[in-house]
Amino acid sequence: QQQVKQSPQSLIVQKGGIPIINCAYENTAFDYFPWYQQFPGKGPALLIAIRPDVSEKKEGRFTISFNKSAKQFSLHIMDSQPGDSATYFCAATSSGSARQLTFGSGTQLTVLP
Amino acid sequence: DAEITQSPRHKITETGRQVTLACHQTWNHNNMFWYRQDLGHGLRLIHYSYGVQDTNKGEVSDGYSVSRSNTEDLPLTLESAASSQTSVYFCASSHLSGRSSYNEQFFGPGTRLTVL
């Protein structure tokens, strides 16, 4: 069964801190790794995504680091703000899965003011 | 503006009853998906459709069914609701993806279902 393992389950940081959320996968056929952000009472929304041919992707304060050999990827949030408080999901997909998403279990991030 | 909507937003039902959750998108997307979200499990795929008259089972399809009679709608039916189906349900849609490309899935606001 395809799996994506995500940690930690919850994370609390002070404003300005750099929370890091980690994900690991086993299926080497995965070729696209999106991160979704979900605010309470809302549906998830795409935040940032990476393909395995690059080791890092940055969009604003959000950075994905990708280690293909270790089959791990992580989300870093620079200069975190209280407005970043949300649940973050990593995900993975492959062309062989007809582009279905396999999600991690989620990380609830709280950024204290 | 194009959007994806779900109704109802909250539903309480009893064990054994049939329940249908609606999903409607105005993006003219080919692909539509139903997920359930449970603490500790993330989002798990229930059913998905790549076009009219096309439906496929996902990871946790037992006890659920879908039908796709038009591009805009993918209703999810719980044939005989069980307490284990208490969850938050999300519908999503995306453009058709090629083998070498991926198109973003857009999620609806969710339906919170409680089965007593």
Short mmCIF file of C-alpha atoms in Angstrom, two decimals:
data_model
loop_
_atom_site.label_atom_id
_atom_site.label_comp_id
_atom_site.label_asym_id
_atom_site.label_seq_id
_atom_site.Cartn_x
_atom_site.Cartn_y
_atom_site.Cartn_z
CA GLN A 1 0.00 0.00 0.00
CA GLN A 2 1.31 3.41 -0.93
CA GLN A 3 2.10 5.46 2.15
CA VAL A 4 3.42 8.85 3.05
CA LYS A 5 4.51 9.22 6.67
CA GLN A 6 4.38 12.70 8.17
CA SER A 7 5.79 14.09 11.43
CA PRO A 8 5.31 15.68 13.85
CA GLN A 9 1.57 15.45 14.44
CA SER A 10 1.60 18.86 16.10
CA LEU A 11 4.07 21.71 16.38
CA ILE A 12 4.13 24.91 18.40
CA VAL A 13 6.61 27.70 17.64
CA GLN A 14 7.07 31.32 18.55
CA LYS A 15 6.52 34.04 15.96
CA GLY A 16 9.65 34.31 13.82
CA GLY A 17 10.63 30.69 14.39
CA ILE A 18 11.24 28.17 11.62
CA PRO A 19 8.91 25.19 11.91
CA ILE A 20 9.96 22.12 9.96
CA ILE A 21 7.56 19.37 8.91
CA ASN A 22 8.96 16.10 7.63
CA CYS A 23 7.58 13.47 5.29
CA ALA A 24 8.91 10.15 4.07
CA TYR A 25 7.71 7.85 1.33
CA GLU A 26 8.48 4.37 0.06
CA ASN A 27 7.09 4.25 -3.45
CA THR A 28 9.87 5.29 -5.84
CA ALA A 29 7.28 5.83 -8.57
CA PHE A 30 6.08 9.01 -6.88
CA ASP A 31 7.10 11.94 -9.07
CA TYR A 32 5.25 14.95 -7.68
CA PHE A 33 5.09 16.11 -4.07
CA PRO A 34 2.61 18.88 -3.17
CA TRP A 35 2.00 20.43 0.22
CA TYR A 36 -1.49 21.53 1.21
CA GLN A 37 -2.44 24.08 3.86
CA GLN A 38 -5.77 23.86 5.67
CA PHE A 39 -7.31 26.48 7.94
CA PRO A 40 -10.04 25.50 10.43
CA GLY A 41 -13.40 25.02 8.75
CA LYS A 42 -11.92 25.20 5.26
CA GLY A 43 -10.82 22.76 2.61
CA PRO A 44 -7.11 22.15 1.95
CA ALA A 45 -5.42 24.45 -0.57
CA LEU A 46 -2.23 23.88 -2.52
CA LEU A 47 0.69 25.71 -0.91
CA ILE A 48 3.80 24.62 -2.78
CA ALA A 49 4.97 21.56 -4.71
CA ILE A 50 8.19 19.97 -5.92
CA ARG A 51 9.35 17.38 -8.42
CA PRO A 52 12.17 14.95 -7.49
CA ASP A 53 14.59 16.36 -10.08
CA VAL A 54 15.30 19.37 -7.82
CA SER A 55 16.54 19.40 -4.23
CA GLU A 56 14.86 22.59 -3.10
CA LYS A 57 12.00 24.87 -4.06
CA LYS A 58 11.23 28.19 -2.45
CA GLU A 59 8.10 30.30 -2.68
CA GLY A 60 8.09 33.31 -0.42
CA ARG A 61 8.63 32.14 3.16
CA PHE A 62 7.90 28.49 2.31
CA THR A 63 10.65 26.10 1.22
CA ILE A 64 10.55 22.43 0.32
CA SER A 65 13.74 20.43 0.73
CA PHE A 66 13.86 17.13 -1.13
CA ASN A 67 16.22 14.21 -0.60
CA LYS A 68 15.57 11.66 -3.33
CA SER A 69 18.06 9.05 -2.09
CA ALA A 70 16.55 9.10 1.40
CA LYS A 71 13.01 9.33 0.03
CA GLN A 72 12.28 12.23 2.34
CA PHE A 73 11.04 15.77 1.90
CA SER A 74 10.30 18.57 4.30
CA LEU A 75 8.55 21.91 4.53
CA HIS A 76 10.28 24.86 6.19
CA ILE A 77 8.44 28.07 7.05
CA MET A 78 10.78 31.01 7.45
CA ASP A 79 9.89 33.87 9.80
CA SER A 80 6.65 32.14 10.81
CA GLN A 81 3.64 34.28 11.63
CA PRO A 82 0.47 33.63 13.68
CA GLY A 83 -1.42 33.64 10.37
CA ASP A 84 0.53 30.52 9.36
CA SER A 85 -1.26 28.57 12.09
CA ALA A 86 -2.99 25.79 10.17
CA THR A 87 -2.81 22.09 9.42
CA TYR A 88 -0.26 21.13 6.79
CA PHE A 89 -0.44 17.99 4.70
CA CYS A 90 2.27 16.56 2.52
CA ALA A 91 1.20 14.41 -0.41
CA ALA A 92 2.60 12.42 -3.27
CA THR A 93 1.41 11.17 -6.62
CA SER A 94 2.68 9.26 -9.61
CA SER A 95 1.62 8.91 -13.20
CA GLY A 96 1.06 5.23 -12.52
CA SER A 97 -1.62 6.08 -9.95
CA ALA A 98 -3.52 8.11 -12.54
CA ARG A 99 -2.58 11.17 -10.53
CA GLN A 100 -4.38 10.25 -7.33
CA LEU A 101 -2.95 11.95 -4.26
CA THR A 102 -1.66 9.99 -1.27
CA PHE A 103 -1.67 12.26 1.78
CA GLY A 104 0.36 12.26 4.95
CA SER A 105 -1.49 12.33 8.27
CA GLY A 106 -1.13 16.08 8.75
CA THR A 107 0.68 18.44 11.12
CA GLN A 108 -1.19 20.99 13.19
CA LEU A 109 1.02 24.08 13.42
CA THR A 110 0.48 26.81 16.00
CA VAL A 111 2.54 29.98 15.80
CA LEU A 112 2.39 31.95 19.02
CA PRO A 113 2.41 35.76 18.84
CA ASP B 1 -16.01 33.19 -10.12
CA ALA B 2 -15.64 29.46 -10.59
CA GLU B 3 -15.92 27.45 -7.41
CA ILE B 4 -16.60 24.10 -5.81
CA THR B 5 -19.43 23.81 -3.31
CA GLN B 6 -20.60 21.08 -0.96
CA SER B 7 -23.94 20.60 0.72
CA PRO B 8 -25.01 20.22 3.38
CA ARG B 9 -22.14 21.64 5.45
CA HIS B 10 -23.30 19.74 8.51
CA LYS B 11 -25.41 16.60 8.72
CA ILE B 12 -26.53 14.40 11.58
CA THR B 13 -28.09 11.08 10.73
CA GLU B 14 -28.87 7.74 12.30
CA THR B 15 -27.24 4.39 11.76
CA GLY B 16 -28.70 2.54 8.80
CA ARG B 17 -30.07 5.56 6.96
CA GLN B 18 -29.05 6.41 3.41
CA VAL B 19 -27.25 9.74 3.13
CA THR B 20 -26.19 11.68 0.04
CA LEU B 21 -23.60 14.44 0.10
CA ALA B 22 -23.57 16.85 -2.82
CA CYS B 23 -20.56 18.28 -4.63
CA HIS B 24 -20.84 20.84 -7.44
CA GLN B 25 -18.03 22.54 -9.36
CA THR B 26 -18.23 25.27 -11.95
CA TRP B 27 -14.68 24.96 -13.34
CA ASN B 28 -15.68 22.40 -15.95
CA HIS B 29 -13.01 20.09 -14.51
CA ASN B 30 -12.87 16.53 -15.79
CA ASN B 31 -11.60 15.04 -12.54
CA MET B 32 -13.56 14.91 -9.30
CA PHE B 33 -12.61 13.24 -6.01
CA TRP B 34 -14.15 12.44 -2.65
CA TYR B 35 -11.99 12.23 0.48
CA ARG B 36 -12.70 11.68 4.14
CA GLN B 37 -10.60 13.39 6.79
CA ASP B 38 -10.04 11.78 10.18
CA LEU B 39 -7.58 12.79 12.88
CA GLY B 40 -4.36 10.85 12.51
CA HIS B 41 -5.22 9.62 9.02
CA GLY B 42 -5.01 12.73 6.91
CA LEU B 43 -7.21 12.63 3.83
CA ARG B 44 -8.12 9.27 2.38
CA LEU B 45 -9.56 8.81 -1.08
CA ILE B 46 -13.04 7.30 -1.23
CA HIS B 47 -14.03 7.48 -4.91
CA TYR B 48 -12.95 9.43 -7.95
CA SER B 49 -14.11 10.16 -11.47
CA TYR B 50 -12.24 11.21 -14.60
CA GLY B 51 -15.34 12.17 -16.56
CA VAL B 52 -19.04 11.62 -17.15
CA GLN B 53 -20.07 8.01 -16.53
CA ASP B 54 -16.60 7.19 -15.16
CA THR B 55 -16.23 6.21 -11.48
CA ASN B 56 -13.45 4.42 -9.62
CA LYS B 57 -12.91 3.10 -6.12
CA GLY B 58 -10.34 4.64 -3.86
CA GLU B 59 -8.59 3.43 -0.74
CA VAL B 60 -11.66 3.44 1.55
CA SER B 61 -14.64 2.87 -0.77
CA ASP B 62 -16.57 0.22 1.22
CA GLY B 63 -20.03 1.52 2.14
CA TYR B 64 -19.89 4.44 -0.31
CA SER B 65 -20.98 4.94 -3.91
CA VAL B 66 -20.82 7.74 -6.47
CA SER B 67 -22.31 8.47 -9.86
CA ARG B 68 -21.27 11.00 -12.50
CA SER B 69 -24.11 12.00 -14.81
CA ASN B 70 -22.68 15.39 -15.77
CA THR B 71 -19.40 17.26 -15.56
CA GLU B 72 -20.37 19.53 -12.66
CA ASP B 73 -21.63 17.08 -10.01
CA LEU B 74 -20.34 14.05 -8.13
CA PRO B 75 -22.74 13.10 -5.31
CA LEU B 76 -21.46 10.71 -2.64
CA THR B 77 -23.96 8.23 -1.19
CA LEU B 78 -23.65 6.28 2.03
CA GLU B 79 -25.95 3.34 1.40
CA SER B 80 -26.45 2.45 5.08
CA ALA B 81 -24.70 4.90 7.37
CA ALA B 82 -22.48 3.48 10.11
CA SER B 83 -20.90 5.19 13.12
CA SER B 84 -17.48 4.52 11.58
CA GLN B 85 -18.46 6.87 8.77
CA THR B 86 -18.63 9.85 11.10
CA SER B 87 -16.05 12.13 9.51
CA VAL B 88 -15.44 15.30 7.56
CA TYR B 89 -15.90 14.76 3.83
CA PHE B 90 -14.15 16.81 1.17
CA CYS B 91 -14.83 16.97 -2.51
CA ALA B 92 -12.10 18.10 -4.92
CA SER B 93 -11.74 18.68 -8.64
CA SER B 94 -8.96 19.20 -11.15
CA HIS B 95 -8.30 19.45 -14.85
CA LEU B 96 -7.35 16.27 -16.62
CA SER B 97 -3.66 15.52 -15.98
CA GLY B 98 -1.31 13.99 -18.47
CA ARG B 99 1.14 11.26 -17.54
CA SER B 100 3.99 13.76 -17.24
CA SER B 101 2.03 16.57 -15.65
CA TYR B 102 -0.01 17.21 -12.57
CA ASN B 103 -2.89 19.61 -12.18
CA GLU B 104 -3.80 21.10 -8.81
CA GLN B 105 -6.78 19.67 -6.97
CA PHE B 106 -9.18 22.33 -5.68
CA PHE B 107 -11.06 21.38 -2.54
CA GLY B 108 -14.55 22.27 -1.39
CA PRO B 109 -15.30 23.56 2.13
CA GLY B 110 -16.23 20.12 3.49
CA THR B 111 -19.26 18.41 5.01
CA ARG B 112 -19.17 17.35 8.64
CA LEU B 113 -21.20 14.14 8.97
CA THR B 114 -22.18 12.62 12.29
CA VAL B 115 -23.76 9.16 12.39
CA LEU B 116 -25.49 8.40 15.68
#
